Short mmCIF file of C-alpha atoms in Angstrom, two decimals:
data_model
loop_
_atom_site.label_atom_id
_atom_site.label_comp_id
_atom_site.label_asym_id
_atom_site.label_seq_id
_atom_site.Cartn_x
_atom_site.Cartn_y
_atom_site.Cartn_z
CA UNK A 1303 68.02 -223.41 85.97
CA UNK A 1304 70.81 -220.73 85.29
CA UNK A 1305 74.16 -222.04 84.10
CA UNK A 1306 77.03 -221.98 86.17
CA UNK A 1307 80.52 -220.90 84.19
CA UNK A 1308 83.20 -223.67 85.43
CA UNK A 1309 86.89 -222.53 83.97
CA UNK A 1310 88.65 -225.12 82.25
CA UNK A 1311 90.92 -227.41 84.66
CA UNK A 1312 94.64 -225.79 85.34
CA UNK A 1313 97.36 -227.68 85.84
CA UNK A 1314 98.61 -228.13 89.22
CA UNK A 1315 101.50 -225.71 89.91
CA UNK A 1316 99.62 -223.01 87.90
CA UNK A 1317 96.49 -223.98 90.48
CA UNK A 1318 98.49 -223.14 93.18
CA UNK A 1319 99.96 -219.78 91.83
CA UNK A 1320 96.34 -218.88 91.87
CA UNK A 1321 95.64 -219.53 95.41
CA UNK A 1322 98.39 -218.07 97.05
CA UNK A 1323 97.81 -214.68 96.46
CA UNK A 1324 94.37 -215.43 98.17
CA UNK A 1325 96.09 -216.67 101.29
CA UNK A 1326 98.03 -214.24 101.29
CA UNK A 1327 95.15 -211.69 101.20
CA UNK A 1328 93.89 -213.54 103.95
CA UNK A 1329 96.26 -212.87 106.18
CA UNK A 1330 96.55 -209.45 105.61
CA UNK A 1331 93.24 -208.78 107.52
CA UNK A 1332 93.63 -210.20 111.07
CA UNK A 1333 90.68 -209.51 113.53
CA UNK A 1334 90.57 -206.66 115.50
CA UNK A 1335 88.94 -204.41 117.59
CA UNK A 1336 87.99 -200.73 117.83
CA UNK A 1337 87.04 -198.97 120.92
CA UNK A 1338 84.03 -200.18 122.84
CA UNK A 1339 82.67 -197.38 124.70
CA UNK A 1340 82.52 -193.57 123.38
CA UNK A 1341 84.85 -191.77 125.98
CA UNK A 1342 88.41 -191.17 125.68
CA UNK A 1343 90.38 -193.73 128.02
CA UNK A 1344 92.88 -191.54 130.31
CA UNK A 1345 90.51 -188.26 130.30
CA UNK A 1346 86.68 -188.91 130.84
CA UNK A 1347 87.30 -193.04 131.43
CA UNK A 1348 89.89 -195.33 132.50
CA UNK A 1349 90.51 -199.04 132.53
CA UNK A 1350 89.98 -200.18 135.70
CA UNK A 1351 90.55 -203.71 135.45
CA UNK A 1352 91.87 -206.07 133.10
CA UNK A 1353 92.06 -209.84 132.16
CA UNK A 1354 93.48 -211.98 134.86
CA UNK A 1355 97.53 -212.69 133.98
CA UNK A 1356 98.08 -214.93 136.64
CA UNK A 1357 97.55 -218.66 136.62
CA UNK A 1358 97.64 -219.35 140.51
CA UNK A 1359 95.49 -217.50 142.93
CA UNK A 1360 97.05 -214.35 143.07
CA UNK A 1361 96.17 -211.89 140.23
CA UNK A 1362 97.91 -209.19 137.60
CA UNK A 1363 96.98 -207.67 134.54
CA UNK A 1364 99.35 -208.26 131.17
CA UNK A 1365 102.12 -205.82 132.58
CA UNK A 1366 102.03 -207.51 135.94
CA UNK A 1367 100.57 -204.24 137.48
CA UNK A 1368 97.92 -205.07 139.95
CA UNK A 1369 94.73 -203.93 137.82
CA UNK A 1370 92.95 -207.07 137.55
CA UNK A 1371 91.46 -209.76 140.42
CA UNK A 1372 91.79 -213.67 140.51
CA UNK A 1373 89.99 -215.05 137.83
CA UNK A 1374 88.58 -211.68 135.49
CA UNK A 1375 88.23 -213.11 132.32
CA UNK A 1376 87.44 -208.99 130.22
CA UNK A 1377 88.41 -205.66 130.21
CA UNK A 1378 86.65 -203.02 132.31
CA UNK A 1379 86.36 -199.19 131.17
CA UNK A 1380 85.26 -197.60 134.10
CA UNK A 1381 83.61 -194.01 134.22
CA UNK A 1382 85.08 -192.10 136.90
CA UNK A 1383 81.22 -191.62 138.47
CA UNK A 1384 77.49 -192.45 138.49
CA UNK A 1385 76.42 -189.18 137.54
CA UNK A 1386 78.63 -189.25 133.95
CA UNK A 1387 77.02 -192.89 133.64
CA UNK A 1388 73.46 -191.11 133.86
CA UNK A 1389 73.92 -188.73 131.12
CA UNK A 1390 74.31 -191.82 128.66
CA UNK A 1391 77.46 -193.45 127.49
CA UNK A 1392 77.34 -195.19 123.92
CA UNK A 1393 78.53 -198.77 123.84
CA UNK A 1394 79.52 -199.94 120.30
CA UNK A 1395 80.18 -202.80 118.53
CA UNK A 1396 84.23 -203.56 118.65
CA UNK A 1397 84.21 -204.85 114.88
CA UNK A 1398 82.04 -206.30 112.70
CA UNK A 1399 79.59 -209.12 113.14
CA UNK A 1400 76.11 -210.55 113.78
CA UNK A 1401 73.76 -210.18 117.16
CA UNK A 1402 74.05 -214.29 118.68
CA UNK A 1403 72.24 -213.07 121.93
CA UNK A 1404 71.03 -210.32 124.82
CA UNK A 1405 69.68 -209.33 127.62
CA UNK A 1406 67.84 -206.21 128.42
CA UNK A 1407 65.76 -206.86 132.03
CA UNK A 1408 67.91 -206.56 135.09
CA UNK A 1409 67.54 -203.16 137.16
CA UNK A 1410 70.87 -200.92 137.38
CA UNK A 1411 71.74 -201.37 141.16
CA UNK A 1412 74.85 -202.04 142.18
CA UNK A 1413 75.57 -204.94 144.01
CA UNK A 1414 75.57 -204.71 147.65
CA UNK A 1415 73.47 -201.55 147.61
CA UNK A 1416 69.96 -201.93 148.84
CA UNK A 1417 67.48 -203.22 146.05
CA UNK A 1418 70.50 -204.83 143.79
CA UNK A 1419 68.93 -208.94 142.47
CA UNK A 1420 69.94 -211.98 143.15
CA UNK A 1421 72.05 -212.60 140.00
CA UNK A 1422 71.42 -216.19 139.83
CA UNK A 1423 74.19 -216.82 137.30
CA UNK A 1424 73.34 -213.52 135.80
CA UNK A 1425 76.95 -211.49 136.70
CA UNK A 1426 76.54 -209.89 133.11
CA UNK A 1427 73.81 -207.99 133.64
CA UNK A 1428 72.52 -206.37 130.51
CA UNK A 1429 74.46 -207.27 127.90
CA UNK A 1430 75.32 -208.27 123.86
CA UNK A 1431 77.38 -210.98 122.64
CA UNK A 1432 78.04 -210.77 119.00
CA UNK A 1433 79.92 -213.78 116.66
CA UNK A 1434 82.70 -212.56 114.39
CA UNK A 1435 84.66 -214.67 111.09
CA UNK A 1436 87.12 -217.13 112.30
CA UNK A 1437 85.08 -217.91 115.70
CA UNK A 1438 85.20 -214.84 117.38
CA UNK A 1439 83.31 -213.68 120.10
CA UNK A 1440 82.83 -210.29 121.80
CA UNK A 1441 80.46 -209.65 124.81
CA UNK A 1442 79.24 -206.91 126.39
CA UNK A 1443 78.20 -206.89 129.81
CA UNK A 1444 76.82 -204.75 132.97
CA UNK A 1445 74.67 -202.53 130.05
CA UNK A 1446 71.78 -200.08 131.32
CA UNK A 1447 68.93 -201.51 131.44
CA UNK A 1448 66.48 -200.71 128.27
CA UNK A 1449 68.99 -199.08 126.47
CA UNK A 1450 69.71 -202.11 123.96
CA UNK A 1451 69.41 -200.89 120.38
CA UNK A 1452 70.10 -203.91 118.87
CA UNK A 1453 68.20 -207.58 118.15
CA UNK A 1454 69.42 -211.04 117.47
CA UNK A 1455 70.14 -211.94 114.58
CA UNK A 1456 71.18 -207.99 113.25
CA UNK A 1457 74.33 -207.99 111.68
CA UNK A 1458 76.51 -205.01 112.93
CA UNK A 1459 79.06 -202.59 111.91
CA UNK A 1460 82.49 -201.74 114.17
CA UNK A 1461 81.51 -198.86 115.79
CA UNK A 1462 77.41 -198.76 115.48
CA UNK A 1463 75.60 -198.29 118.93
CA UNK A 1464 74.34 -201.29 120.85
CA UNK A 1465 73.12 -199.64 123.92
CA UNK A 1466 74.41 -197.45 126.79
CA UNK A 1467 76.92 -198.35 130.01
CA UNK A 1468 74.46 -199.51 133.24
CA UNK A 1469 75.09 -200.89 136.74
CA UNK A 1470 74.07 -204.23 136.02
CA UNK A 1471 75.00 -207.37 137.06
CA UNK A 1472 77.80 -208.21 139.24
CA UNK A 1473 79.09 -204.73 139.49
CA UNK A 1474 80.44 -202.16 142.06
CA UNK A 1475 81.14 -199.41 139.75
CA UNK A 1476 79.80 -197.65 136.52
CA UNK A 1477 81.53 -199.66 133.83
CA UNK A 1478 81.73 -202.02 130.57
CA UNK A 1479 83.29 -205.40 130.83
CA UNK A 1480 84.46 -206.71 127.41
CA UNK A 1481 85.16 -210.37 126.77
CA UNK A 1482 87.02 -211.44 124.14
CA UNK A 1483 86.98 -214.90 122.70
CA UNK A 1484 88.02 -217.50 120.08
CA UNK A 1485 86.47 -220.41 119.76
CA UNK A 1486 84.75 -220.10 123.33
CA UNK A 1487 88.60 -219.50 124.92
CA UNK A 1488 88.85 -216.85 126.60
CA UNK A 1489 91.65 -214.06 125.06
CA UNK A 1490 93.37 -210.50 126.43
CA UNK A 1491 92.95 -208.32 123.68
CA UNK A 1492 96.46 -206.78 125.02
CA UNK A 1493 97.86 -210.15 124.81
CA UNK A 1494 96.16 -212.27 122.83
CA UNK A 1495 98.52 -215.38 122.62
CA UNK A 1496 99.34 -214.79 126.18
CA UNK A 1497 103.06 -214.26 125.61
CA UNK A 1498 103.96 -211.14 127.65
CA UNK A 1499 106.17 -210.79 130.47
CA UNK A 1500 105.16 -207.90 132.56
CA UNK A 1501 105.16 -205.11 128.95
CA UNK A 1502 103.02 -204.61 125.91
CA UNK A 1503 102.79 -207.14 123.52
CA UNK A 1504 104.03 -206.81 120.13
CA UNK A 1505 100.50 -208.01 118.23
CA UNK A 1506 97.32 -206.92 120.32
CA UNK A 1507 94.13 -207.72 119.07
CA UNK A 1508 93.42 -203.66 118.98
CA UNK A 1509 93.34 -201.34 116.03
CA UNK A 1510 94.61 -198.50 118.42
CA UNK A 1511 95.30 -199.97 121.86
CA UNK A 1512 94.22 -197.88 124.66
CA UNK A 1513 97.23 -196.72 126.85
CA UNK A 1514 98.30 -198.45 129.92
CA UNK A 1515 97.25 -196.50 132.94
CA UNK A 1516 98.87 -197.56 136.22
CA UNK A 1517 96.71 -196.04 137.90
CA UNK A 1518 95.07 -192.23 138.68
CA UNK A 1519 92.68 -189.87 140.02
CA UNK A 1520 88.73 -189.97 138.84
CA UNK A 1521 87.71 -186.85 140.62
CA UNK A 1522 88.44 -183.80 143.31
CA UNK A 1523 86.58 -180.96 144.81
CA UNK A 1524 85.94 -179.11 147.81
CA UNK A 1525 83.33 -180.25 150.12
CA UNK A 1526 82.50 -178.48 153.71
CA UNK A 1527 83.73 -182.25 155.97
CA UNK A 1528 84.62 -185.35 154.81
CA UNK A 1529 82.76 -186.85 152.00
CA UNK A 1530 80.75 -190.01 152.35
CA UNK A 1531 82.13 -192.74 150.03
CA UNK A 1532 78.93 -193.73 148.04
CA UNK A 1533 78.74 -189.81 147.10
CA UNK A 1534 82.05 -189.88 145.61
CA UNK A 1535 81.06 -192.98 143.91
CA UNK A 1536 77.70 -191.18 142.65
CA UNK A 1537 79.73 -187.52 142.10
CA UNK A 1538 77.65 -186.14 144.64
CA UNK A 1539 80.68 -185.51 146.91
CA UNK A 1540 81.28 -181.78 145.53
CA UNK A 1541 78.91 -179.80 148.05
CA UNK A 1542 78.44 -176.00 149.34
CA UNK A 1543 81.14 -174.63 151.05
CA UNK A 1544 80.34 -171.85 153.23
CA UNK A 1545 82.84 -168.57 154.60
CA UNK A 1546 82.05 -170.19 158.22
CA UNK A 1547 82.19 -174.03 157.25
CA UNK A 1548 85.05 -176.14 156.89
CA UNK A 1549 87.13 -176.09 153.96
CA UNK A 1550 87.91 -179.94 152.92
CA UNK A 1551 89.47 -180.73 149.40
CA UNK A 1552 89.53 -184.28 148.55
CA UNK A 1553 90.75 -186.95 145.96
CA UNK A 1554 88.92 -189.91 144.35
CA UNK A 1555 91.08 -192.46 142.69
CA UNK A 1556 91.61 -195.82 141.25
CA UNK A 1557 94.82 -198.43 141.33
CA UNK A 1558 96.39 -196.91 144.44
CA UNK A 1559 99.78 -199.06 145.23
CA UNK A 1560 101.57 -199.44 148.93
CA UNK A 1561 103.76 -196.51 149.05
CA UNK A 1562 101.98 -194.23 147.05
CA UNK A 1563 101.14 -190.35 148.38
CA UNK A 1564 98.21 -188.37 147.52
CA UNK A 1565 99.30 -184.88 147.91
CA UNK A 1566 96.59 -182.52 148.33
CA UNK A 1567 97.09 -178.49 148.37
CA UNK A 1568 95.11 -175.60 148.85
CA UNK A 1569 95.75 -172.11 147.66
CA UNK A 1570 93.62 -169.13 148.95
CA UNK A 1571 93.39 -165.12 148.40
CA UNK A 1572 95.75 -164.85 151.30
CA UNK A 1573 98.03 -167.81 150.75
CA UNK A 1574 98.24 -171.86 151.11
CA UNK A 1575 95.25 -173.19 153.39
CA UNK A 1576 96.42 -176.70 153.05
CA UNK A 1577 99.69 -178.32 152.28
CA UNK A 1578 99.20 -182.12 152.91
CA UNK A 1579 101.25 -185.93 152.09
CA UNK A 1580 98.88 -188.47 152.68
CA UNK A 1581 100.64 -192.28 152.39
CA UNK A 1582 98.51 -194.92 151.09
CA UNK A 1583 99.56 -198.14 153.13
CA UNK A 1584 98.05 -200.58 151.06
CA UNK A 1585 97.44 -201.45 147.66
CA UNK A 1586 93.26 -200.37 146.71
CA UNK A 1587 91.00 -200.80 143.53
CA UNK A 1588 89.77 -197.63 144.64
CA UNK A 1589 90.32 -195.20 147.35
CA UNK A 1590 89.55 -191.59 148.64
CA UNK A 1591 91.87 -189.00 150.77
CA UNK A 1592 90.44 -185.85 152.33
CA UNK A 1593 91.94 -182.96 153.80
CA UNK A 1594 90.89 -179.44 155.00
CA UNK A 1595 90.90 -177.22 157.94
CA UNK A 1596 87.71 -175.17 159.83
CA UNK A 1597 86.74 -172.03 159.07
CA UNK A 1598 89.40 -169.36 161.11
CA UNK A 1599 87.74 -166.59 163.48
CA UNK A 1600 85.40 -164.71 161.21
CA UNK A 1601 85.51 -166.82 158.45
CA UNK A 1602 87.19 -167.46 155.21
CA UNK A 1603 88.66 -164.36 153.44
CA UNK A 1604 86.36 -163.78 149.92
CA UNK A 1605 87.99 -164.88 147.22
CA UNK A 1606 89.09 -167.73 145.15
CA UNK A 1607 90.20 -170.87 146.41
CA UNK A 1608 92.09 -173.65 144.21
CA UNK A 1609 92.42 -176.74 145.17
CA UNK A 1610 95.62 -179.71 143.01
CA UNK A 1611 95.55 -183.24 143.88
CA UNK A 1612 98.13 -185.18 142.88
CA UNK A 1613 99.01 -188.69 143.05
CA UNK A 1614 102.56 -189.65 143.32
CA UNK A 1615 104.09 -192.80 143.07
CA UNK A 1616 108.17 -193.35 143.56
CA UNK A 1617 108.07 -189.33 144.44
CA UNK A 1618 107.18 -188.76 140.65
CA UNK A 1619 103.28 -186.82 139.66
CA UNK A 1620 101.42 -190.13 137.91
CA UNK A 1621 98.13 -188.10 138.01
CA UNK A 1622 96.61 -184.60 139.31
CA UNK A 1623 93.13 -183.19 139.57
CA UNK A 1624 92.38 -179.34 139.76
CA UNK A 1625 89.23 -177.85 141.82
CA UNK A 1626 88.42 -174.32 142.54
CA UNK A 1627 86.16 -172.86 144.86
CA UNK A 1628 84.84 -169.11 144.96
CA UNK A 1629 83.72 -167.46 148.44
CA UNK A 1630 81.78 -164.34 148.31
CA UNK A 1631 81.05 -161.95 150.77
#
């Protein structure tokens, strides 16, 4: 047996001297997390939705925008499209801790597209829930589906891979839901000891907190009609416009309000094609405008076409989207 070294017994108030410092220490590293997904919130993702402010029925997120719906319990970073999904986005561990569980079987299909499971208490998906000091929890849900790099039990670093974004789950758009809990209670990361009124807390449970995003466009291009909806969800709506097709630019976007315009312009070799103000008359998750003109006796003049979206709320530019087109002869 080895010996154990036991100092000699301190007196009391020198006993404490000793142990403050440590609490002190203690408190000087509060939990927190890093970014879980490898895109850059406000360019090439956004946050679509986030936890549910509210108490009654009606919902809001922490700044009492309307980016949330009754009852969301995470944070979703949404990729504006299913074809940037496809090429593989990293999800990675928000901080430090050890694998407590997975899944890694359901098929990516949207739900309420043909094919998508019955979820059967399954609204995760694919997904990793790892255990952190001082009982917490982060888990990550609606993961593609054999794309976990990780096993139960593996401890983790902040930032190491644990698999890539899916459709999983209970899910109507490419995107990773992060929960956040403490001793199985459910917390906003932006507002952690739920304290706000309608701004930006003072302590968030973030390293860097992503900025607030009211709302913006995903995507924009020209198309030769009116693009189907599940296209612009799948960024398939970008198609071949011809010198004797229509000309159609539209707009894909997310947290549209009641009262908002999307303003959509098109400039040609000889001058403006399109010049329209299209009111949004309700408030949307998501939404699409779309407008364009036919092709003019003898077709569109060669040249290049470019197309600006922008999305204005209270007559101010929130967000804008460029396109261009080229027409040969």
């Amino acid at each position: 047996m080895s010996a154990v070294f036991f100092p000699p017994a301190l007196p009391r108030a020198a006993a404490l001297v000793l142990l403050l410092p440590i609490a002190a220490t203690a408190q000087e590293a509060p939990f927190s997390l890093t970014l879980p997904i490898d895109c850059v919130p406000g360019e090439d993702c956004v946050v679509q939705n986030y936890v549910d402010a509210d108490p009654g029925a009606e919902a809001r997120d922490y700044a009492c925008g309307p980016l949330s719906y009754d009852g969301h319990k995470g944070t979703d970073f949404r990729l504006p499209t299913i074809a940037q999904q496809a090429e593989g986005v990293e999800v990675r561990a928000a901080a430090d801790g050890v694998v407590l569980g997975l899944r890694d079987e359901m098929p990516d299909i949207l739900q309420g597209w043909e094919g998508a499971p019955e979820l059967d208490g399954r609204d995760c998906g694919n997904g990793v829930t790892i255990g952190h000091e001082n009982g917490y929890e982060t888990q990550y849900c609606h993961m593609a589906q054999g794309s976990i790099a990780v096993a139960v039990g593996q401890r983790v670093a902040a930032g190491e891979r644990l698999g890539e974004v899916g459709l999983s789950g209970q899910s109507q758009f490419p995107h990773l839901h992060l929960s956040v809990r403490r001793d199985g209670v459910e917390l906003d990361p932006f507002d952690p000891e739920d304290r706000v009124a309608c701004g930006a807390a003072e302590q968030t449970l973030w390293e860097t907190p992503p900025d607030y995003l009211p709302g913006g466009l995903l995507d924009a291009g020209f198309a030769p009609g009116v693009p189907d909806y599940l296209d612009l969800q799948r960024g398939t709506a970008q198609a071949e416009v011809r010198s004797d097709t229509p000309l159609v630019l539209w707009g894909f976007a997310f947290g549209g309000r009641a009262g908002d315009v999307m303003h959509l312009v098109v400039e040609g070799p000889e001058g403006r094609v399109v010049d329209q103000k299209m009111p949004l008359d309700k408030t949307q998750a998501q939404l699409f405008r779309a407008s364009g003109r036919r092709a003019p006796e003898g077709g569109w003049p060669s040249g290049d076409y470019e197309g600006h979206v922008t999305l204005l709320r209270d007559g101010a530019p929130l967000s804008e989207r460029r396109a261009t087109l080229s027409l040969g002869e």
